Short mmCIF file of C-alpha atoms in Angstrom, two decimals:
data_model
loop_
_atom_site.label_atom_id
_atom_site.label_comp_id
_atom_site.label_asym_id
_atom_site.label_seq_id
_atom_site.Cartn_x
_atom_site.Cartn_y
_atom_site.Cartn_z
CA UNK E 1 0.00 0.00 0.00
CA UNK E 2 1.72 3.30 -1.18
CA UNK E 3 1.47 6.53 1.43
CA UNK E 4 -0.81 8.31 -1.79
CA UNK E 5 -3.58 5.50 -1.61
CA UNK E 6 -3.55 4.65 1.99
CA UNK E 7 -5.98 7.53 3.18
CA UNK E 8 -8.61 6.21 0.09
CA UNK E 9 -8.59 2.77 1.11
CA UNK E 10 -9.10 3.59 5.12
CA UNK E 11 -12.26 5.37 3.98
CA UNK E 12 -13.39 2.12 1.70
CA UNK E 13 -13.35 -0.40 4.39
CA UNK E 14 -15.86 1.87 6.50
CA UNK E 15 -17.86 0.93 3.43
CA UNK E 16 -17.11 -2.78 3.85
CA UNK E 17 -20.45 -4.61 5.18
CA UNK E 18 -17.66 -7.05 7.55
CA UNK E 19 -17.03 -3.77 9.43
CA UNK E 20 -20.54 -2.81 10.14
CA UNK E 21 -20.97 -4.38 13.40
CA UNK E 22 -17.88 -2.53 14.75
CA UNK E 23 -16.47 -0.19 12.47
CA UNK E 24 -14.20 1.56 15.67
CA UNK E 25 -10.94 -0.06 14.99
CA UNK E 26 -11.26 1.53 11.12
CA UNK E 27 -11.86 4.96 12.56
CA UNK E 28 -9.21 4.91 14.95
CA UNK E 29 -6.68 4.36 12.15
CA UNK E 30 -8.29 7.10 10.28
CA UNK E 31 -8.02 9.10 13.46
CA UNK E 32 -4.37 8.48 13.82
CA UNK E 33 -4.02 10.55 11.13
CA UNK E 34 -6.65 13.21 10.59
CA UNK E 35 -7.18 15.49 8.67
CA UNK E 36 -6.87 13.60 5.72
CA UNK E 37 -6.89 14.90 2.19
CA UNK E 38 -8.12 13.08 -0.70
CA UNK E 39 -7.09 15.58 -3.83
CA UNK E 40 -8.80 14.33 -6.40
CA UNK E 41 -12.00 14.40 -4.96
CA UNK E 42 -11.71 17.86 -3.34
CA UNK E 43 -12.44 16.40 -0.24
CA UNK E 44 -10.87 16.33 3.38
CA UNK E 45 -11.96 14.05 5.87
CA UNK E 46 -11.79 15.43 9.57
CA UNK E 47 -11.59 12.66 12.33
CA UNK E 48 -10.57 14.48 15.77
CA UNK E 49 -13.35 16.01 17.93
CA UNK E 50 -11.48 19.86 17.75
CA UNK E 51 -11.63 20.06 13.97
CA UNK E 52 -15.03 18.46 13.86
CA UNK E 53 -16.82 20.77 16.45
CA UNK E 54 -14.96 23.68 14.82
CA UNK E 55 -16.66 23.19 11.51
CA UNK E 56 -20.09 22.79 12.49
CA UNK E 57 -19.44 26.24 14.31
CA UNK E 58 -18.19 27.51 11.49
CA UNK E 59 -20.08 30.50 9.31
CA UNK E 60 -18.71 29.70 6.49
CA UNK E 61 -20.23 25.70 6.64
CA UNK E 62 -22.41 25.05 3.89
CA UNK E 63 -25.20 22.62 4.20
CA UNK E 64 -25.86 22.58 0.15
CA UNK E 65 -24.25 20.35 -1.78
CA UNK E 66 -24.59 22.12 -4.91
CA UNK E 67 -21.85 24.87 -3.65
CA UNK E 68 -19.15 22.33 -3.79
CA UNK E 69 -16.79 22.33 -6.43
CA UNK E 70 -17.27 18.65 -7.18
CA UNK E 71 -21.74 19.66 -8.11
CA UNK E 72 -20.43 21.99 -10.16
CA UNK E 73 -18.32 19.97 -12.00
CA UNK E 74 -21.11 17.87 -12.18
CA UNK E 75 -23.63 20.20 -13.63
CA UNK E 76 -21.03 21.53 -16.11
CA UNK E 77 -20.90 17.47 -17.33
CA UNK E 78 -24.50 18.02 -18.17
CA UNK E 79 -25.58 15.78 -14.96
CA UNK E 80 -28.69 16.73 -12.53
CA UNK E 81 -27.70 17.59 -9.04
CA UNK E 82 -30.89 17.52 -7.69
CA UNK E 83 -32.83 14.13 -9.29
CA UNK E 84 -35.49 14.26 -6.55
CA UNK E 85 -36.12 18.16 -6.83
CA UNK E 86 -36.24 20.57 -3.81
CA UNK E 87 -34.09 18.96 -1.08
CA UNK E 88 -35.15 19.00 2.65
CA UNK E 89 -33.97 22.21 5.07
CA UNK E 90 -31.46 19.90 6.41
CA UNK E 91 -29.61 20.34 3.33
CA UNK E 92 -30.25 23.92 2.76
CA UNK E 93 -28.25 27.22 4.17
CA UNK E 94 -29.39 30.42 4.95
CA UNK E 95 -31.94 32.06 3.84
CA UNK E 96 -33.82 29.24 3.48
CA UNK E 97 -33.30 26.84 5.45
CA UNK E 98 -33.95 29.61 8.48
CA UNK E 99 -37.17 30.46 6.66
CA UNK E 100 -38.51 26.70 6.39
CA UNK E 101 -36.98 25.59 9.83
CA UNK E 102 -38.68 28.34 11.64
CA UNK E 103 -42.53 27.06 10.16
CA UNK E 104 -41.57 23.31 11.33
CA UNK E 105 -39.65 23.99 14.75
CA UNK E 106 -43.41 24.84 16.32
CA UNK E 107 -43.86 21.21 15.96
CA UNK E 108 -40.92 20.07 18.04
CA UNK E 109 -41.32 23.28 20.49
CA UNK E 110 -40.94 22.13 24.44
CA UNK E 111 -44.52 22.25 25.13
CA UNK E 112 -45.48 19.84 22.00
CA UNK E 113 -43.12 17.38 23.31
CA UNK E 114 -44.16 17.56 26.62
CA UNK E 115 -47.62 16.97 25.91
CA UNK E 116 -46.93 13.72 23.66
CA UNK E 117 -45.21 11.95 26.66
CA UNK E 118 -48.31 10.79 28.25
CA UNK E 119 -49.28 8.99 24.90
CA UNK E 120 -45.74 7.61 24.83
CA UNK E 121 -45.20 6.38 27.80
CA UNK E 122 -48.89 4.55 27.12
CA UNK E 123 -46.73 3.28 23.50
CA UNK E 124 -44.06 2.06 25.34
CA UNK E 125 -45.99 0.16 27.76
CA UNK E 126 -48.81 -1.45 25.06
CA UNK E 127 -45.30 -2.86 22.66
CA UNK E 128 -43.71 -4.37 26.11
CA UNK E 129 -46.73 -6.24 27.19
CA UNK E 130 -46.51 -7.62 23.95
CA UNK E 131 -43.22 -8.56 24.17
CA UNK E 132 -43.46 -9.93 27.44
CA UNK E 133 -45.69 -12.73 25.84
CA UNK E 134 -42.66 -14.66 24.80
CA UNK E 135 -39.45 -15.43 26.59
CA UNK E 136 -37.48 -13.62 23.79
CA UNK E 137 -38.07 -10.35 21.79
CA UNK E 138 -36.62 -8.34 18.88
CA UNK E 139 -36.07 -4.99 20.51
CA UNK E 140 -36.00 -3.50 16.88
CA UNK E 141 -39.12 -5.20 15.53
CA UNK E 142 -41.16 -4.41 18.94
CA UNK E 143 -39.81 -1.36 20.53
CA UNK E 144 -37.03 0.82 18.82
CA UNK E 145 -38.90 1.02 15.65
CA UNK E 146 -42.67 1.11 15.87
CA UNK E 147 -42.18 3.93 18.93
CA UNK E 148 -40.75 6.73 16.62
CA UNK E 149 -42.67 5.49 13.62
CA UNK E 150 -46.18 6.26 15.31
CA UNK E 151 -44.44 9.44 17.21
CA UNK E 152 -43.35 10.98 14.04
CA UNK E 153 -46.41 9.83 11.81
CA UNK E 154 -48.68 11.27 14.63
CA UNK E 155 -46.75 14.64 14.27
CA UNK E 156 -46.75 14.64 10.31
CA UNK E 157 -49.98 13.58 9.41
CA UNK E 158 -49.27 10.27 8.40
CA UNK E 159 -51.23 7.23 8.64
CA UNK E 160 -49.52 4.81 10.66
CA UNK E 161 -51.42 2.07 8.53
CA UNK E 162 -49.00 3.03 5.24
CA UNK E 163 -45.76 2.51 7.17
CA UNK E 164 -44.58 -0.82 5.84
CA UNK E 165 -44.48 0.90 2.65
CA UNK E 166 -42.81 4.29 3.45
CA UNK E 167 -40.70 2.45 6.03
CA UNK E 168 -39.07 0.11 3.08
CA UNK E 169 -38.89 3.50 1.24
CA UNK E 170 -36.88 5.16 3.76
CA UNK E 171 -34.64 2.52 3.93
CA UNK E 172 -33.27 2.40 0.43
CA UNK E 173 -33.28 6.94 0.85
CA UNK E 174 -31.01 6.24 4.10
CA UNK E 175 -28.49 4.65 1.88
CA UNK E 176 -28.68 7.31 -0.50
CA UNK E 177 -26.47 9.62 2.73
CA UNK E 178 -23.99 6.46 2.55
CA UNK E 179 -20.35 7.99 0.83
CA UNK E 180 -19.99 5.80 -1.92
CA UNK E 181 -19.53 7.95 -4.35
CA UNK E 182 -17.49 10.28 -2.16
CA UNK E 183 -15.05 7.65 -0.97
CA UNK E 184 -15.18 5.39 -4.10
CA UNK E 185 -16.28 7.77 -7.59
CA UNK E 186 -18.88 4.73 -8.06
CA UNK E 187 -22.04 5.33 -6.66
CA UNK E 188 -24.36 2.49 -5.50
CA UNK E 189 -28.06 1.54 -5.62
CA UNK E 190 -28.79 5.03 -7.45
CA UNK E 191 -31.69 3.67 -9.35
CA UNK E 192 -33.34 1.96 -7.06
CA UNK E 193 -33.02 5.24 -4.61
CA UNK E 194 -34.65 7.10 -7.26
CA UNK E 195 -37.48 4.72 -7.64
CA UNK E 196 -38.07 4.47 -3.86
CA UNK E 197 -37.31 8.66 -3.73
CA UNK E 198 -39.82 9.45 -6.20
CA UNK E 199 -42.49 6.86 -4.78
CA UNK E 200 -42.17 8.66 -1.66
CA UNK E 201 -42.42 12.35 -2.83
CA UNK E 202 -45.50 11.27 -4.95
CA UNK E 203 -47.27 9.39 -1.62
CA UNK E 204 -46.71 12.76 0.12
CA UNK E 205 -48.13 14.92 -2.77
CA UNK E 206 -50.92 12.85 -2.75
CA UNK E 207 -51.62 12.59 1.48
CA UNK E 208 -51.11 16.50 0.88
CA UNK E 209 -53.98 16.91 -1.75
CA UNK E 210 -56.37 14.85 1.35
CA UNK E 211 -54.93 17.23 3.86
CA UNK E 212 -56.04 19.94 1.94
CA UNK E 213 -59.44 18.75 1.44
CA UNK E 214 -59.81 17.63 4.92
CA UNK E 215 -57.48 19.47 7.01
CA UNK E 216 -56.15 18.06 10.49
CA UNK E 217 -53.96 19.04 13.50
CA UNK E 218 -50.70 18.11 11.94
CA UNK E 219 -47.93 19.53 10.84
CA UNK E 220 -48.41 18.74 6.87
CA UNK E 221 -51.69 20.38 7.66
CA UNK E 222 -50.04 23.76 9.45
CA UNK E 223 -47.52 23.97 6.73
CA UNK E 224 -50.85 24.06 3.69
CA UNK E 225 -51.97 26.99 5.89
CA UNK E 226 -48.87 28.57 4.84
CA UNK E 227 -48.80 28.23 1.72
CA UNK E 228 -52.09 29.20 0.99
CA UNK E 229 -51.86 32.41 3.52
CA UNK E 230 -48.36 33.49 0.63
CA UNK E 231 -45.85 33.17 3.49
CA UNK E 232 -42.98 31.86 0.52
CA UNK E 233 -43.86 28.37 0.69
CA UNK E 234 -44.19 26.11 -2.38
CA UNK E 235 -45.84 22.92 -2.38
CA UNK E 236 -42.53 21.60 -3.64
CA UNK E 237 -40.82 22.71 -0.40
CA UNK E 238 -43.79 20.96 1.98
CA UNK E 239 -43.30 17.85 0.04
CA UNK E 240 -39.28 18.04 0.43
CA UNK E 241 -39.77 19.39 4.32
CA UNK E 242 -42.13 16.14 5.49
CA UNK E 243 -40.01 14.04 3.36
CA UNK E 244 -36.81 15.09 5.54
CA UNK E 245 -38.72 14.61 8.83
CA UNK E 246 -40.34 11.12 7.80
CA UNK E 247 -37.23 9.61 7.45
CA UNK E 248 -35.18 11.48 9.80
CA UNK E 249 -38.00 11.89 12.57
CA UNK E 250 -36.84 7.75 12.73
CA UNK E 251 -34.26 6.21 11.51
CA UNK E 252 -32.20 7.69 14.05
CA UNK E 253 -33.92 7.83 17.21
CA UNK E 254 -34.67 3.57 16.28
CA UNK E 255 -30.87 3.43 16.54
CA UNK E 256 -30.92 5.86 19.71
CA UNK E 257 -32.73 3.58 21.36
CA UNK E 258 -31.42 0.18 19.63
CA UNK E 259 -27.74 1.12 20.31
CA UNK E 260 -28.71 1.98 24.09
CA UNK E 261 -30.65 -1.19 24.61
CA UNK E 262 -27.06 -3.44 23.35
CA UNK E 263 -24.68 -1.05 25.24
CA UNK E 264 -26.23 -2.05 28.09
CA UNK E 265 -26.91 -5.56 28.14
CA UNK E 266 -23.11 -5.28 27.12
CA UNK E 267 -22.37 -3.33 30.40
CA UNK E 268 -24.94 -5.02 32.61
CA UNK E 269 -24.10 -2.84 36.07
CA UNK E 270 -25.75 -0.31 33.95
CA UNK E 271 -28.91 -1.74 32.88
CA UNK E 272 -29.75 -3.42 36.35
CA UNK E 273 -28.77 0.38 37.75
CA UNK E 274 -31.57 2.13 34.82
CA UNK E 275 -34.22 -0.51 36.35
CA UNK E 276 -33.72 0.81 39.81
CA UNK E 277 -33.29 4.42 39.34
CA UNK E 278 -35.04 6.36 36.26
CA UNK E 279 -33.02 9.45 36.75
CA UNK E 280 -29.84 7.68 35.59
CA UNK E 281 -31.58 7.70 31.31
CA UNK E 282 -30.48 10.93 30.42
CA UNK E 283 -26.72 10.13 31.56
CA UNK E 284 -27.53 6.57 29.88
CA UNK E 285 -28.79 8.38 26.62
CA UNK E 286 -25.78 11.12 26.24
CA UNK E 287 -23.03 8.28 26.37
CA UNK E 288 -24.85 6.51 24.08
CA UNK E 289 -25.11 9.57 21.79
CA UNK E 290 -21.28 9.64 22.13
CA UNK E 291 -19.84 5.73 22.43
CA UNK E 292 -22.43 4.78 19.56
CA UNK E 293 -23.77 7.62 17.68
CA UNK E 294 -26.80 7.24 15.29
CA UNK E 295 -25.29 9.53 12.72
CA UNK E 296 -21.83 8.21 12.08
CA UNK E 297 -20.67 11.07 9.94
CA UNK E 298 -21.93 14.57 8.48
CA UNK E 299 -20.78 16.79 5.56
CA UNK E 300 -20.21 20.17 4.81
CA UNK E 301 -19.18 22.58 1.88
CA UNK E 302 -16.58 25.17 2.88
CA UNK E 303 -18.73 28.47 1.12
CA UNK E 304 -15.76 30.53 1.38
CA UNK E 305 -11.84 29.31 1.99
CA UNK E 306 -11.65 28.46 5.44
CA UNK E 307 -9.29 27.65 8.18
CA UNK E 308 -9.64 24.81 10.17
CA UNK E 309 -6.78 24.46 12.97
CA UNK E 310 -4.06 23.78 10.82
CA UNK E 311 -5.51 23.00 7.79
CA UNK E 312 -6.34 25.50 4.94
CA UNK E 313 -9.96 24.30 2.93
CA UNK E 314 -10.07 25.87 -0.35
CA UNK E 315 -13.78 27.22 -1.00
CA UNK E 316 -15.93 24.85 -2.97
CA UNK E 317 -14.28 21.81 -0.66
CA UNK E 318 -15.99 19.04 0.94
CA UNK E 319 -15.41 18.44 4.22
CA UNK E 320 -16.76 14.78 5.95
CA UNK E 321 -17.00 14.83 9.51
CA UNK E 322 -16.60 11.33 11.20
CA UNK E 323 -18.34 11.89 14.13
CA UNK E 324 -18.09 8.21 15.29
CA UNK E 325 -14.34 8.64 15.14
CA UNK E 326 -14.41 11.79 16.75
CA UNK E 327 -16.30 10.65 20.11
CA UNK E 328 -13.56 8.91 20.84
CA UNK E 329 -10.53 10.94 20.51
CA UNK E 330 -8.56 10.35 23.31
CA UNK E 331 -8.04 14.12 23.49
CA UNK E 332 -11.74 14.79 24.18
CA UNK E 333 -12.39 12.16 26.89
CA UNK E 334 -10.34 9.45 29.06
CA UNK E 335 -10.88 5.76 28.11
CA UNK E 336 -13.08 6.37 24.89
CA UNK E 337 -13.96 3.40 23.98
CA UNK E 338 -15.36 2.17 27.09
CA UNK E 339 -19.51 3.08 27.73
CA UNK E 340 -19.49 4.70 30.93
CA UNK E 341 -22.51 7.17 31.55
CA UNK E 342 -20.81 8.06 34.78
CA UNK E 343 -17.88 9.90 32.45
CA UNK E 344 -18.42 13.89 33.76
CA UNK E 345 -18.46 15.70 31.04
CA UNK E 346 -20.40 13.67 28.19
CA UNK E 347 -19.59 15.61 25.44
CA UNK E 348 -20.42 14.80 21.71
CA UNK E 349 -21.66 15.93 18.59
CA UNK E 350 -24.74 13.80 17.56
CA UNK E 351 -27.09 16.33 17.39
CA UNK E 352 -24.65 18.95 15.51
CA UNK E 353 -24.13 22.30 16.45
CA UNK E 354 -25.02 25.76 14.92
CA UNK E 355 -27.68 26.60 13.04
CA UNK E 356 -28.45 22.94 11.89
CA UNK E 357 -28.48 21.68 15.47
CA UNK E 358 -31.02 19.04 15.41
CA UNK E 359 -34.74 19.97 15.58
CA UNK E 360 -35.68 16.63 17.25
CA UNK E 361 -33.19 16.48 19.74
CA UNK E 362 -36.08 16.94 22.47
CA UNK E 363 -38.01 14.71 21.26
CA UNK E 364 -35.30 11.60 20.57
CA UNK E 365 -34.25 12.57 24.16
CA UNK E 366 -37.77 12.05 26.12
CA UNK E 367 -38.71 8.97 23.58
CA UNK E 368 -35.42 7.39 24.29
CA UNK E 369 -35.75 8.04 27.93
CA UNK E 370 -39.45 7.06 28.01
CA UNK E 371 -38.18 3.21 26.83
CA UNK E 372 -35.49 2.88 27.84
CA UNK E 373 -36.38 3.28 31.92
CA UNK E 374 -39.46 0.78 30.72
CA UNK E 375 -38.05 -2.00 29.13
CA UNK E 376 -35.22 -2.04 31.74
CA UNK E 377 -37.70 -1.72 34.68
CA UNK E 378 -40.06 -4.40 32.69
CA UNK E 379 -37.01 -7.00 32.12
CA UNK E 380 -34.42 -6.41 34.97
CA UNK E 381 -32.65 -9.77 34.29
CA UNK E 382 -32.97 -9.37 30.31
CA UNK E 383 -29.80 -10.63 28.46
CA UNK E 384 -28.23 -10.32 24.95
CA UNK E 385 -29.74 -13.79 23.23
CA UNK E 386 -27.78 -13.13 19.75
CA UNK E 387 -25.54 -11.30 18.31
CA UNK E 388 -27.06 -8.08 16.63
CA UNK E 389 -27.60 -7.89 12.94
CA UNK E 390 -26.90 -4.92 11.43
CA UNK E 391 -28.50 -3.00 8.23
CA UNK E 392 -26.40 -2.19 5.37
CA UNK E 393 -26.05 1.70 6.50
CA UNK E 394 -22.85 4.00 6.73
CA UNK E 395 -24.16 7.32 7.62
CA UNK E 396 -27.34 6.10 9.56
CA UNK E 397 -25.35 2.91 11.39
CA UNK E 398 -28.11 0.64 13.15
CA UNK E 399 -29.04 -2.67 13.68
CA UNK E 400 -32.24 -4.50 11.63
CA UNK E 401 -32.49 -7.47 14.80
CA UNK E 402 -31.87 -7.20 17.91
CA UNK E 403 -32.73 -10.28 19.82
CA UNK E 404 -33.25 -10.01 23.79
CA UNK E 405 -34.45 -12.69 26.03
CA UNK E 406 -36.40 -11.75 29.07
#
């Protein structure tokens, strides 16, 4: 292996499927010897949790995709940037991602959150007494995933009976986030992403012409009544805006959850300790957030040539944050790689920081929390009764089974 190729082939085993289950040694090594440049794609890949944090703080991050000198290159080839049209305010800057973020964030506001516990909690317990029918469970199948399904459907709009199909949907669109094309030039699965994106963006154009007709109290509803009141909203943007939140109002907090329920039965003291004493989830929930994060890794597009401690980013330059990596520098925390929610400070990144800090960090929090102090209080002898098994994902690492017996 030459000294030129070895930072390219580091970033293609985190895209081996063998390292899915515990990619941590592979991001050490990358780690070891962050930042690391990869010329040809205009991209540098920061590893340690300084350079990381620094970027998300940084004014001159871009969100949009289509600032970065590789899009344009793209687009000058004739390509289309943008196959599934108006992207989500995730992946937006300034001024409108502010303008769209401000209509949703009422939805995810303290007191909306608040309220929904009660109904939660009622969730949480109705899927365990279910599960306690059998001397084994999948905590996927019958807790991680249906809870933030129903939460985020009930928030959206979205009947809860059509989840099979936008679940499978969001599955192939999570892969979409995966670096393939980053790390490798060779994209993967593009077609059928395109078939399951544009499936999904017609479902919601069509639950929005219903909404219209028959308006509710849901957000897909609140976000027609600005539209039609002028307030700069397209129907384009309320079909990319509940697209975003479907998928993302989920997939992570199921691995949230997931990854807390196996660190624990990994680390027993600390799931017989959340059975006895509730207060101890949000410690629980923050080292999870940091020892196994739901979003691996984040990018950004330097709008304007920036400095990042010692490294100069060019403007139009991609910049991939490995946040997994960066949780466990050594320089941010003692013993990194060991879960321990007693660690003063738990500091991470998870939820971003800056003006795309994560809208649904409240609400992953208290869901979390909500089952997590259940199922541990429900099963206080539960044990691991297989090894996990873990979806394809990069970006959005989390497991598809999870079998616990009780």
């Amino acid at each position: 292996m030459t000294a030129a190729t070895e930072p390219q082939e580091l970033l293609v085993k985190l895209l081996d499927p063998a390292n899915r289950p515990n990619p941590y040694p592979v991001y050490r090594q990358i780690l070891d010897r962050s930042p690391m440049l990869i010329p040809e794609s205009t991209l540098h890949v920061m590893s340690s949790f300084a350079d990381c944090d620094e970027v998300l703080r940084h004014p001159d991050s871009c969100s949009d995709r289509l600032k970065s000198t590789a899009a344009q290159r793209a687009v000058e080839a004739g390509e289309q940037p943008r196959p599934f049209g108006t992207p989500g305010f995730l992946f937006l800057d300034p001024p409108d991602h502010t303008r769209l973020r401000k209509l949703v964030s009422k939805a995810f506001s303290p007191r909306v959150v608040k309220a929904l516990e009660p109904d939660i909690t009622t969730m949480v317990d109705d899927l365990l007494d279910k599960a306690a029918q059998t001397s084994e469970f999948d905590a996927i199948e019958q807790l991680a995933h249906p809870l933030p399904v129903a939460v985020i459907c009930r928030l959206l709009g979205v009947p809860i009976e059509d989840e099979a199909q936008f679940s499978s949907a969001s599955t192939v669109l999570a892969q979409g986030l995966d670096p393939f094309a980053t790390f490798t030039g060779e994209p993967q699965g593009l077609e059928e992403r395109l078939k399951a994106g544009m499936w999904l963006r017609g479902y919601l154009r069509d639950l929005l012409e219903r909404r219209r007709a028959a308006p509710r109290d849901d957000l897909m509803s609140g976000l027609i009544a600005v539209e039609e009141s002028g307030d700069q909203l397209t129907e384009e943007e309320i079909v990319a805006t509940c697209n975003l939140l479907l998928i993302a109002g989920h997939e992570t907090t199921v691995n949230l959850i997931a990854n807390a329920i196996l660190a624990m039965l990994r680390h027993r003291e600390h799931w017989t300790a959340l059975s006895a004493d509730r207060d101890l989830a949000p410690n629980i929930i923050e080292e999870t957030l940091r020892y196994d994060p739901p979003v691996q890794l984040v990018s950004r597009v330097a709008g304007a040539d920036m400095q990042i401690g010692e490294t100069r980013i060019p403007k139009g330059d991609i910049m991939m944050l490995l946040l997994a990596a960066a949780h466990r520098d050594p320089e941010l925390t003692e013993r990194p790689n060991d879960f321990d929610p007693t660690r003063n400070p738990i500091r991470h990144l998870a939820f971003g920081h800056g003006p795309h800090f994560c809208l649904g960090a409240p609400l992953a929090r208290m869901e979390a929390a909500v089952a997590l102090t259940a199922v541990t209080r429900r099963f206080p002898h539960a044990r691991l009764a297989a090894e996990p098994i873990y979806k394809p994902h990069v970006t959005l690492r989390g497991m598809a089974r999870l079998d616990v017996a009780v």
